[in-house]
mmCIF file of C-alpha atoms in Angstrom:
data_model
loop_
_atom_site.group_PDB
_atom_site.id
_atom_site.type_symbol
_atom_site.label_atom_id
_atom_site.label_comp_id
_atom_site.label_asym_id
_atom_site.label_seq_id
_atom_site.Cartn_x
_atom_site.Cartn_y
_atom_site.Cartn_z
ATOM 1 C CA UNK B 1 -0.045 -0.224 0.046
ATOM 2 C CA UNK B 2 3.028 2.141 0.204
ATOM 3 C CA UNK B 3 3.132 2.871 -3.604
ATOM 4 C CA UNK B 4 -0.584 4.044 -3.423
ATOM 5 C CA UNK B 5 0.303 6.639 -0.783
ATOM 6 C CA UNK B 6 3.195 7.880 -2.709
ATOM 7 C CA UNK B 7 0.765 8.291 -5.790
ATOM 8 C CA UNK B 8 -1.571 10.447 -3.663
ATOM 9 C CA UNK B 9 1.326 12.516 -2.576
ATOM 10 C CA UNK B 10 2.961 12.672 -6.114
ATOM 11 C CA UNK B 11 5.741 11.030 -4.764
ATOM 12 C CA UNK B 12 5.778 8.600 -7.958
ATOM 13 C CA UNK B 13 6.040 10.059 -11.519
ATOM 14 C CA UNK B 14 4.488 7.381 -13.408
ATOM 15 C CA UNK B 15 1.409 7.464 -11.676
ATOM 16 C CA UNK B 16 -0.811 4.938 -12.018
ATOM 17 C CA UNK B 17 1.242 2.614 -13.784
ATOM 18 C CA UNK B 18 2.650 0.153 -10.568
ATOM 19 C CA UNK B 19 0.983 -3.019 -9.212
ATOM 20 C CA UNK B 20 -1.118 -2.693 -6.177
ATOM 21 C CA UNK B 21 -0.774 -6.142 -4.346
ATOM 22 C CA UNK B 22 -4.450 -6.778 -3.068
ATOM 23 C CA UNK B 23 -3.811 -10.397 -2.253
ATOM 24 C CA UNK B 24 -0.710 -9.987 -0.102
ATOM 25 C CA UNK B 25 -1.308 -6.391 1.630
ATOM 26 C CA UNK B 26 -0.663 -6.342 5.070
ATOM 27 C CA UNK B 27 -1.029 -3.262 7.598
ATOM 28 C CA UNK B 28 1.420 -1.236 9.194
ATOM 29 C CA UNK B 29 1.458 -0.681 12.920
ATOM 30 C CA UNK B 30 -0.464 2.611 12.256
ATOM 31 C CA UNK B 31 -3.173 1.003 10.197
ATOM 32 C CA UNK B 32 -3.628 -2.038 12.515
ATOM 33 C CA UNK B 33 -6.061 -0.652 14.609
ATOM 34 C CA UNK B 34 -8.710 -0.013 11.717
ATOM 35 C CA UNK B 35 -7.432 -3.257 9.986
ATOM 36 C CA UNK B 36 -8.564 -5.025 13.207
ATOM 37 C CA UNK B 37 -11.984 -3.270 13.002
ATOM 38 C CA UNK B 38 -12.580 -4.132 9.349
ATOM 39 C CA UNK B 39 -11.127 -8.020 9.754
ATOM 40 C CA UNK B 40 -13.907 -8.387 12.743
ATOM 41 C CA UNK B 41 -16.622 -7.417 10.454
ATOM 42 C CA UNK B 42 -15.506 -9.303 7.275
ATOM 43 C CA UNK B 43 -14.957 -12.548 9.575
ATOM 44 C CA UNK B 44 -18.656 -11.988 11.000
ATOM 45 C CA UNK B 45 -20.180 -11.448 7.119
ATOM 46 C CA UNK B 46 -18.340 -14.844 6.419
ATOM 47 C CA UNK B 47 -19.976 -16.498 9.278
ATOM 48 C CA UNK B 48 -23.003 -15.128 8.282
ATOM 49 C CA UNK B 49 -22.527 -16.329 4.712
ATOM 50 C CA UNK B 50 -21.452 -19.806 5.857
ATOM 51 C CA UNK B 51 -24.541 -20.227 7.541
ATOM 52 C CA UNK B 52 -26.737 -19.559 4.622
ATOM 53 C CA UNK B 53 -24.947 -21.826 2.687
ATOM 54 C CA UNK B 54 -25.090 -24.534 5.169
ATOM 55 C CA UNK B 55 -28.877 -23.993 5.478
ATOM 56 C CA UNK B 56 -31.077 -26.921 3.598
ATOM 57 C CA UNK B 57 -34.395 -25.270 4.256
ATOM 58 C CA UNK B 58 -34.603 -23.280 1.123
ATOM 59 C CA UNK B 59 -30.919 -23.342 -0.345
ATOM 60 C CA UNK B 60 -32.147 -22.367 -3.984
ATOM 61 C CA UNK B 61 -34.511 -19.647 -3.285
ATOM 62 C CA UNK B 62 -31.696 -17.742 -1.167
ATOM 63 C CA UNK B 63 -29.285 -18.150 -3.841
ATOM 64 C CA UNK B 64 -31.633 -16.665 -6.409
ATOM 65 C CA UNK B 65 -33.260 -13.993 -4.386
ATOM 66 C CA UNK B 66 -32.799 -10.450 -4.918
ATOM 67 C CA UNK B 67 -33.841 -7.428 -3.704
ATOM 68 C CA UNK B 68 -37.622 -7.472 -4.665
ATOM 69 C CA UNK B 69 -37.743 -10.990 -3.193
ATOM 70 C CA UNK B 70 -35.955 -10.004 0.143
ATOM 71 C CA UNK B 71 -38.410 -7.030 0.400
ATOM 72 C CA UNK B 72 -41.232 -9.015 -0.031
ATOM 73 C CA UNK B 73 -40.328 -11.947 2.224
ATOM 74 C CA UNK B 74 -39.424 -9.200 5.003
ATOM 75 C CA UNK B 75 -42.787 -7.609 4.727
ATOM 76 C CA UNK B 76 -44.257 -11.038 5.462
ATOM 77 C CA UNK B 77 -42.070 -11.533 8.228
ATOM 78 C CA UNK B 78 -43.135 -8.174 9.954
ATOM 79 C CA UNK B 79 -46.981 -8.895 9.324
ATOM 80 C CA UNK B 80 -46.323 -12.451 11.070
ATOM 81 C CA UNK B 81 -44.492 -11.041 13.865
ATOM 82 C CA UNK B 82 -47.616 -8.284 14.205
ATOM 83 C CA UNK B 83 -50.444 -10.767 14.075
ATOM 84 C CA UNK B 84 -48.419 -13.189 16.627
ATOM 85 C CA UNK B 85 -48.287 -10.088 19.015
ATOM 86 C CA UNK B 86 -52.091 -9.227 18.565
ATOM 87 C CA UNK B 87 -53.094 -13.026 18.973
ATOM 88 C CA UNK B 88 -50.471 -13.194 22.036
ATOM 89 C CA UNK B 89 -48.861 -16.059 20.450
ATOM 90 C CA UNK B 90 -45.304 -17.536 22.022
ATOM 91 C CA UNK B 91 -42.490 -15.459 20.262
ATOM 92 C CA UNK B 92 -38.991 -16.463 20.074
ATOM 93 C CA UNK B 93 -37.591 -12.798 21.871
ATOM 94 C CA UNK B 94 -34.048 -13.538 21.146
ATOM 95 C CA UNK B 95 -34.420 -13.926 17.435
ATOM 96 C CA UNK B 96 -36.972 -11.510 16.600
ATOM 97 C CA UNK B 97 -36.012 -8.226 14.934
ATOM 98 C CA UNK B 98 -37.232 -5.154 16.544
ATOM 99 C CA UNK B 99 -39.271 -2.326 14.870
ATOM 100 C CA UNK B 100 -36.181 -0.147 14.713
ATOM 101 C CA UNK B 101 -33.975 -2.473 13.234
ATOM 102 C CA UNK B 102 -36.624 -3.575 10.995
ATOM 103 C CA UNK B 103 -37.228 -0.126 9.623
ATOM 104 C CA UNK B 104 -33.848 0.214 8.799
ATOM 105 C CA UNK B 105 -33.489 -3.244 7.168
ATOM 106 C CA UNK B 106 -36.506 -1.811 5.010
ATOM 107 C CA UNK B 107 -35.031 1.335 4.003
ATOM 108 C CA UNK B 108 -31.590 -0.698 3.143
ATOM 109 C CA UNK B 109 -33.337 -2.910 1.006
ATOM 110 C CA UNK B 110 -35.279 -0.414 -0.631
ATOM 111 C CA UNK B 111 -32.276 0.735 -2.701
ATOM 112 C CA UNK B 112 -31.251 -0.934 -6.032
ATOM 113 C CA UNK B 113 -27.572 -1.609 -4.764
ATOM 114 C CA UNK B 114 -27.782 -1.210 -0.668
ATOM 115 C CA UNK B 115 -24.230 -1.481 -0.187
ATOM 116 C CA UNK B 116 -23.069 0.808 -2.657
ATOM 117 C CA UNK B 117 -25.569 3.619 -1.602
ATOM 118 C CA UNK B 118 -24.657 3.214 1.943
ATOM 119 C CA UNK B 119 -20.859 3.770 0.866
ATOM 120 C CA UNK B 120 -21.940 6.591 -1.114
ATOM 121 C CA UNK B 121 -24.126 8.069 1.713
ATOM 122 C CA UNK B 122 -21.132 7.462 3.973
ATOM 123 C CA UNK B 123 -18.619 9.539 1.560
ATOM 124 C CA UNK B 124 -21.100 12.348 0.968
ATOM 125 C CA UNK B 125 -21.333 12.385 5.004
ATOM 126 C CA UNK B 126 -17.618 12.910 5.424
ATOM 127 C CA UNK B 127 -17.239 15.354 2.943
ATOM 128 C CA UNK B 128 -20.104 17.773 4.251
ATOM 129 C CA UNK B 129 -18.976 17.018 7.919
ATOM 130 C CA UNK B 130 -15.355 18.125 6.938
ATOM 131 C CA UNK B 131 -15.748 21.178 4.959
ATOM 132 C CA UNK B 132 -12.058 22.541 6.098
ATOM 133 C CA UNK B 133 -10.908 19.438 3.955
ATOM 134 C CA UNK B 134 -10.444 20.406 0.026
ATOM 135 C CA UNK B 135 -13.065 18.002 -1.906
ATOM 136 C CA UNK B 136 -10.146 17.324 -4.077
ATOM 137 C CA UNK B 137 -8.522 15.162 -0.892
ATOM 138 C CA UNK B 138 -11.322 12.871 -1.538
ATOM 139 C CA UNK B 139 -12.032 13.012 -5.311
ATOM 140 C CA UNK B 140 -8.443 12.672 -6.198
ATOM 141 C CA UNK B 141 -8.080 9.398 -3.654
ATOM 142 C CA UNK B 142 -10.816 7.844 -5.617
ATOM 143 C CA UNK B 143 -9.842 8.698 -8.880
ATOM 144 C CA UNK B 144 -6.423 7.393 -8.291
ATOM 145 C CA UNK B 145 -7.810 4.182 -6.762
ATOM 146 C CA UNK B 146 -10.157 3.667 -10.281
ATOM 147 C CA UNK B 147 -6.541 4.336 -12.310
ATOM 148 C CA UNK B 148 -4.736 1.990 -10.588
ATOM 149 C CA UNK B 149 -7.470 -1.043 -10.583
ATOM 150 C CA UNK B 150 -7.829 -0.085 -14.550
ATOM 151 C CA UNK B 151 -3.948 -0.293 -15.345
ATOM 152 C CA UNK B 152 -3.544 -3.260 -13.229
ATOM 153 C CA UNK B 153 -6.679 -4.993 -15.590
ATOM 154 C CA UNK B 154 -5.778 -3.907 -18.590
ATOM 155 C CA UNK B 155 -1.811 -4.646 -18.309
ATOM 156 C CA UNK B 156 -0.980 -8.255 -18.879
ATOM 157 C CA UNK B 157 2.137 -7.739 -16.925
ATOM 158 C CA UNK B 158 0.219 -6.646 -13.950
ATOM 159 C CA UNK B 159 -2.864 -8.766 -14.341
ATOM 160 C CA UNK B 160 -0.659 -12.349 -14.693
ATOM 161 C CA UNK B 161 0.642 -11.645 -11.246
ATOM 162 C CA UNK B 162 -2.952 -12.221 -9.346
ATOM 163 C CA UNK B 163 -3.163 -15.623 -8.524
ATOM 164 C CA UNK B 164 -6.958 -16.276 -8.581
ATOM 165 C CA UNK B 165 -9.824 -15.083 -10.697
ATOM 166 C CA UNK B 166 -11.806 -13.654 -7.465
ATOM 167 C CA UNK B 167 -9.039 -11.439 -7.208
ATOM 168 C CA UNK B 168 -9.437 -9.951 -10.885
ATOM 169 C CA UNK B 169 -13.230 -9.677 -9.808
ATOM 170 C CA UNK B 170 -12.427 -7.950 -6.511
ATOM 171 C CA UNK B 171 -10.340 -5.170 -8.595
ATOM 172 C CA UNK B 172 -13.198 -4.473 -11.006
ATOM 173 C CA UNK B 173 -15.947 -4.329 -8.158
ATOM 174 C CA UNK B 174 -13.131 -1.882 -6.408
ATOM 175 C CA UNK B 175 -12.780 0.005 -9.687
ATOM 176 C CA UNK B 176 -16.696 0.440 -10.273
ATOM 177 C CA UNK B 177 -17.327 1.199 -6.681
ATOM 178 C CA UNK B 178 -15.161 3.933 -6.502
ATOM 179 C CA UNK B 179 -16.362 5.322 -9.791
ATOM 180 C CA UNK B 180 -19.948 5.414 -8.312
ATOM 181 C CA UNK B 181 -18.245 7.026 -5.268
ATOM 182 C CA UNK B 182 -16.386 9.575 -7.287
ATOM 183 C CA UNK B 183 -19.804 10.171 -9.383
ATOM 184 C CA UNK B 184 -21.647 11.153 -6.384
ATOM 185 C CA UNK B 185 -19.325 13.409 -4.324
ATOM 186 C CA UNK B 186 -17.595 15.321 -7.337
ATOM 187 C CA UNK B 187 -19.840 18.356 -7.951
ATOM 188 C CA UNK B 188 -19.970 17.327 -11.727
ATOM 189 C CA UNK B 189 -19.141 13.733 -11.651
ATOM 190 C CA UNK B 190 -17.342 11.052 -13.119
ATOM 191 C CA UNK B 191 -18.692 11.166 -16.949
ATOM 192 C CA UNK B 192 -17.871 14.752 -17.953
ATOM 193 C CA UNK B 193 -14.838 15.807 -20.033
ATOM 194 C CA UNK B 194 -12.839 17.186 -17.075
ATOM 195 C CA UNK B 195 -13.237 14.002 -14.809
ATOM 196 C CA UNK B 196 -9.955 12.558 -13.472
ATOM 197 C CA UNK B 197 -11.456 9.283 -14.221
ATOM 198 C CA UNK B 198 -11.142 7.356 -17.914
ATOM 199 C CA UNK B 199 -14.469 6.480 -17.876
ATOM 200 C CA UNK B 200 -14.237 4.923 -21.791
ATOM 201 C CA UNK B 201 -11.034 3.089 -20.570
ATOM 202 C CA UNK B 202 -13.095 1.693 -17.508
ATOM 203 C CA UNK B 203 -15.913 0.507 -19.429
ATOM 204 C CA UNK B 204 -13.686 -0.954 -21.865
ATOM 205 C CA UNK B 205 -11.859 -3.086 -19.557
ATOM 206 C CA UNK B 206 -15.081 -4.328 -18.230
ATOM 207 C CA UNK B 207 -16.652 -5.212 -21.746
ATOM 208 C CA UNK B 208 -13.814 -7.374 -22.408
ATOM 209 C CA UNK B 209 -14.379 -9.831 -19.519
ATOM 210 C CA UNK B 210 -16.828 -12.487 -19.772
ATOM 211 C CA UNK B 211 -20.590 -10.883 -19.964
ATOM 212 C CA UNK B 212 -22.218 -12.990 -17.360
ATOM 213 C CA UNK B 213 -19.435 -11.726 -14.711
ATOM 214 C CA UNK B 214 -19.666 -8.351 -15.274
ATOM 215 C CA UNK B 215 -23.043 -7.485 -16.203
ATOM 216 C CA UNK B 216 -23.960 -6.620 -12.382
ATOM 217 C CA UNK B 217 -21.428 -4.005 -12.439
ATOM 218 C CA UNK B 218 -22.264 -2.521 -15.813
ATOM 219 C CA UNK B 219 -25.816 -2.417 -14.241
ATOM 220 C CA UNK B 220 -24.179 -0.599 -11.461
ATOM 221 C CA UNK B 221 -22.826 2.252 -13.400
ATOM 222 C CA UNK B 222 -26.225 2.275 -15.738
ATOM 223 C CA UNK B 223 -28.331 2.600 -12.603
ATOM 224 C CA UNK B 224 -26.538 3.990 -9.454
ATOM 225 C CA UNK B 225 -24.513 6.595 -10.504
ATOM 226 C CA UNK B 226 -25.966 10.300 -10.434
ATOM 227 C CA UNK B 227 -24.526 12.063 -13.527
ATOM 228 C CA UNK B 228 -24.742 9.464 -16.511
ATOM 229 C CA UNK B 229 -27.652 11.259 -18.003
ATOM 230 C CA UNK B 230 -26.119 14.819 -17.750
ATOM 231 C CA UNK B 231 -25.971 16.901 -20.616
ATOM 232 C CA UNK B 232 -22.301 17.124 -20.150
ATOM 233 C CA UNK B 233 -21.933 13.266 -20.452
ATOM 234 C CA UNK B 234 -20.479 12.187 -24.224
ATOM 235 C CA UNK B 235 -22.811 10.471 -26.236
ATOM 236 C CA UNK B 236 -20.204 7.785 -26.652
ATOM 237 C CA UNK B 237 -20.157 6.945 -23.084
ATOM 238 C CA UNK B 238 -23.832 6.617 -22.807
ATOM 239 C CA UNK B 239 -23.562 4.405 -26.323
ATOM 240 C CA UNK B 240 -21.019 1.979 -24.206
ATOM 241 C CA UNK B 241 -23.344 1.662 -21.596
ATOM 242 C CA UNK B 242 -26.354 0.940 -23.247
#
């Protein structure tokens, strides 16, 4: 990660042409506290996914579930809980979702891409709460991460150093996620001519992959970004995302 910091502080002249080793990155002592916090969350999420994968009751349905189905099932759960309360039926209090959490879950799943929307809101909140920091501090970091991921994906020398296809997918997800964050935070977005993100290059990299593996990422750019349909967006970029 030291190379990335050097890029952000302009200490590397050939930005962004370097390899960022996602697979073997380790925290420094200064980063360890945040690293430990994130690791705990990721381990918890892996445990939840493992429970879902091991569940035998409705395995195919869970794997095929999308946001509308989750919302419908969750609404049914809430109605069932309400009826049980009215009828004074025995409830498993320990496993019941309280009203506050249920409302938050409903709002979360109401979004087309809940996690990206949450990240966008958190980034925008950070920018609005830290008005003394130049917005370029945030947008430059985001555009740099996008460029680094794009270069690693389109350069055979770098791409061949990844040991698994999952890392390539991770790199593409990071690139798309950071583009969406940039588009929400930057005043004129990621698609205008003055953007520091090479949108044509990023879309081209995605379209060179197997269609089934990137359709969700392309849809995220189509439907989760803020400025795609602005007049300042070139017709060529719009055509690439149709």
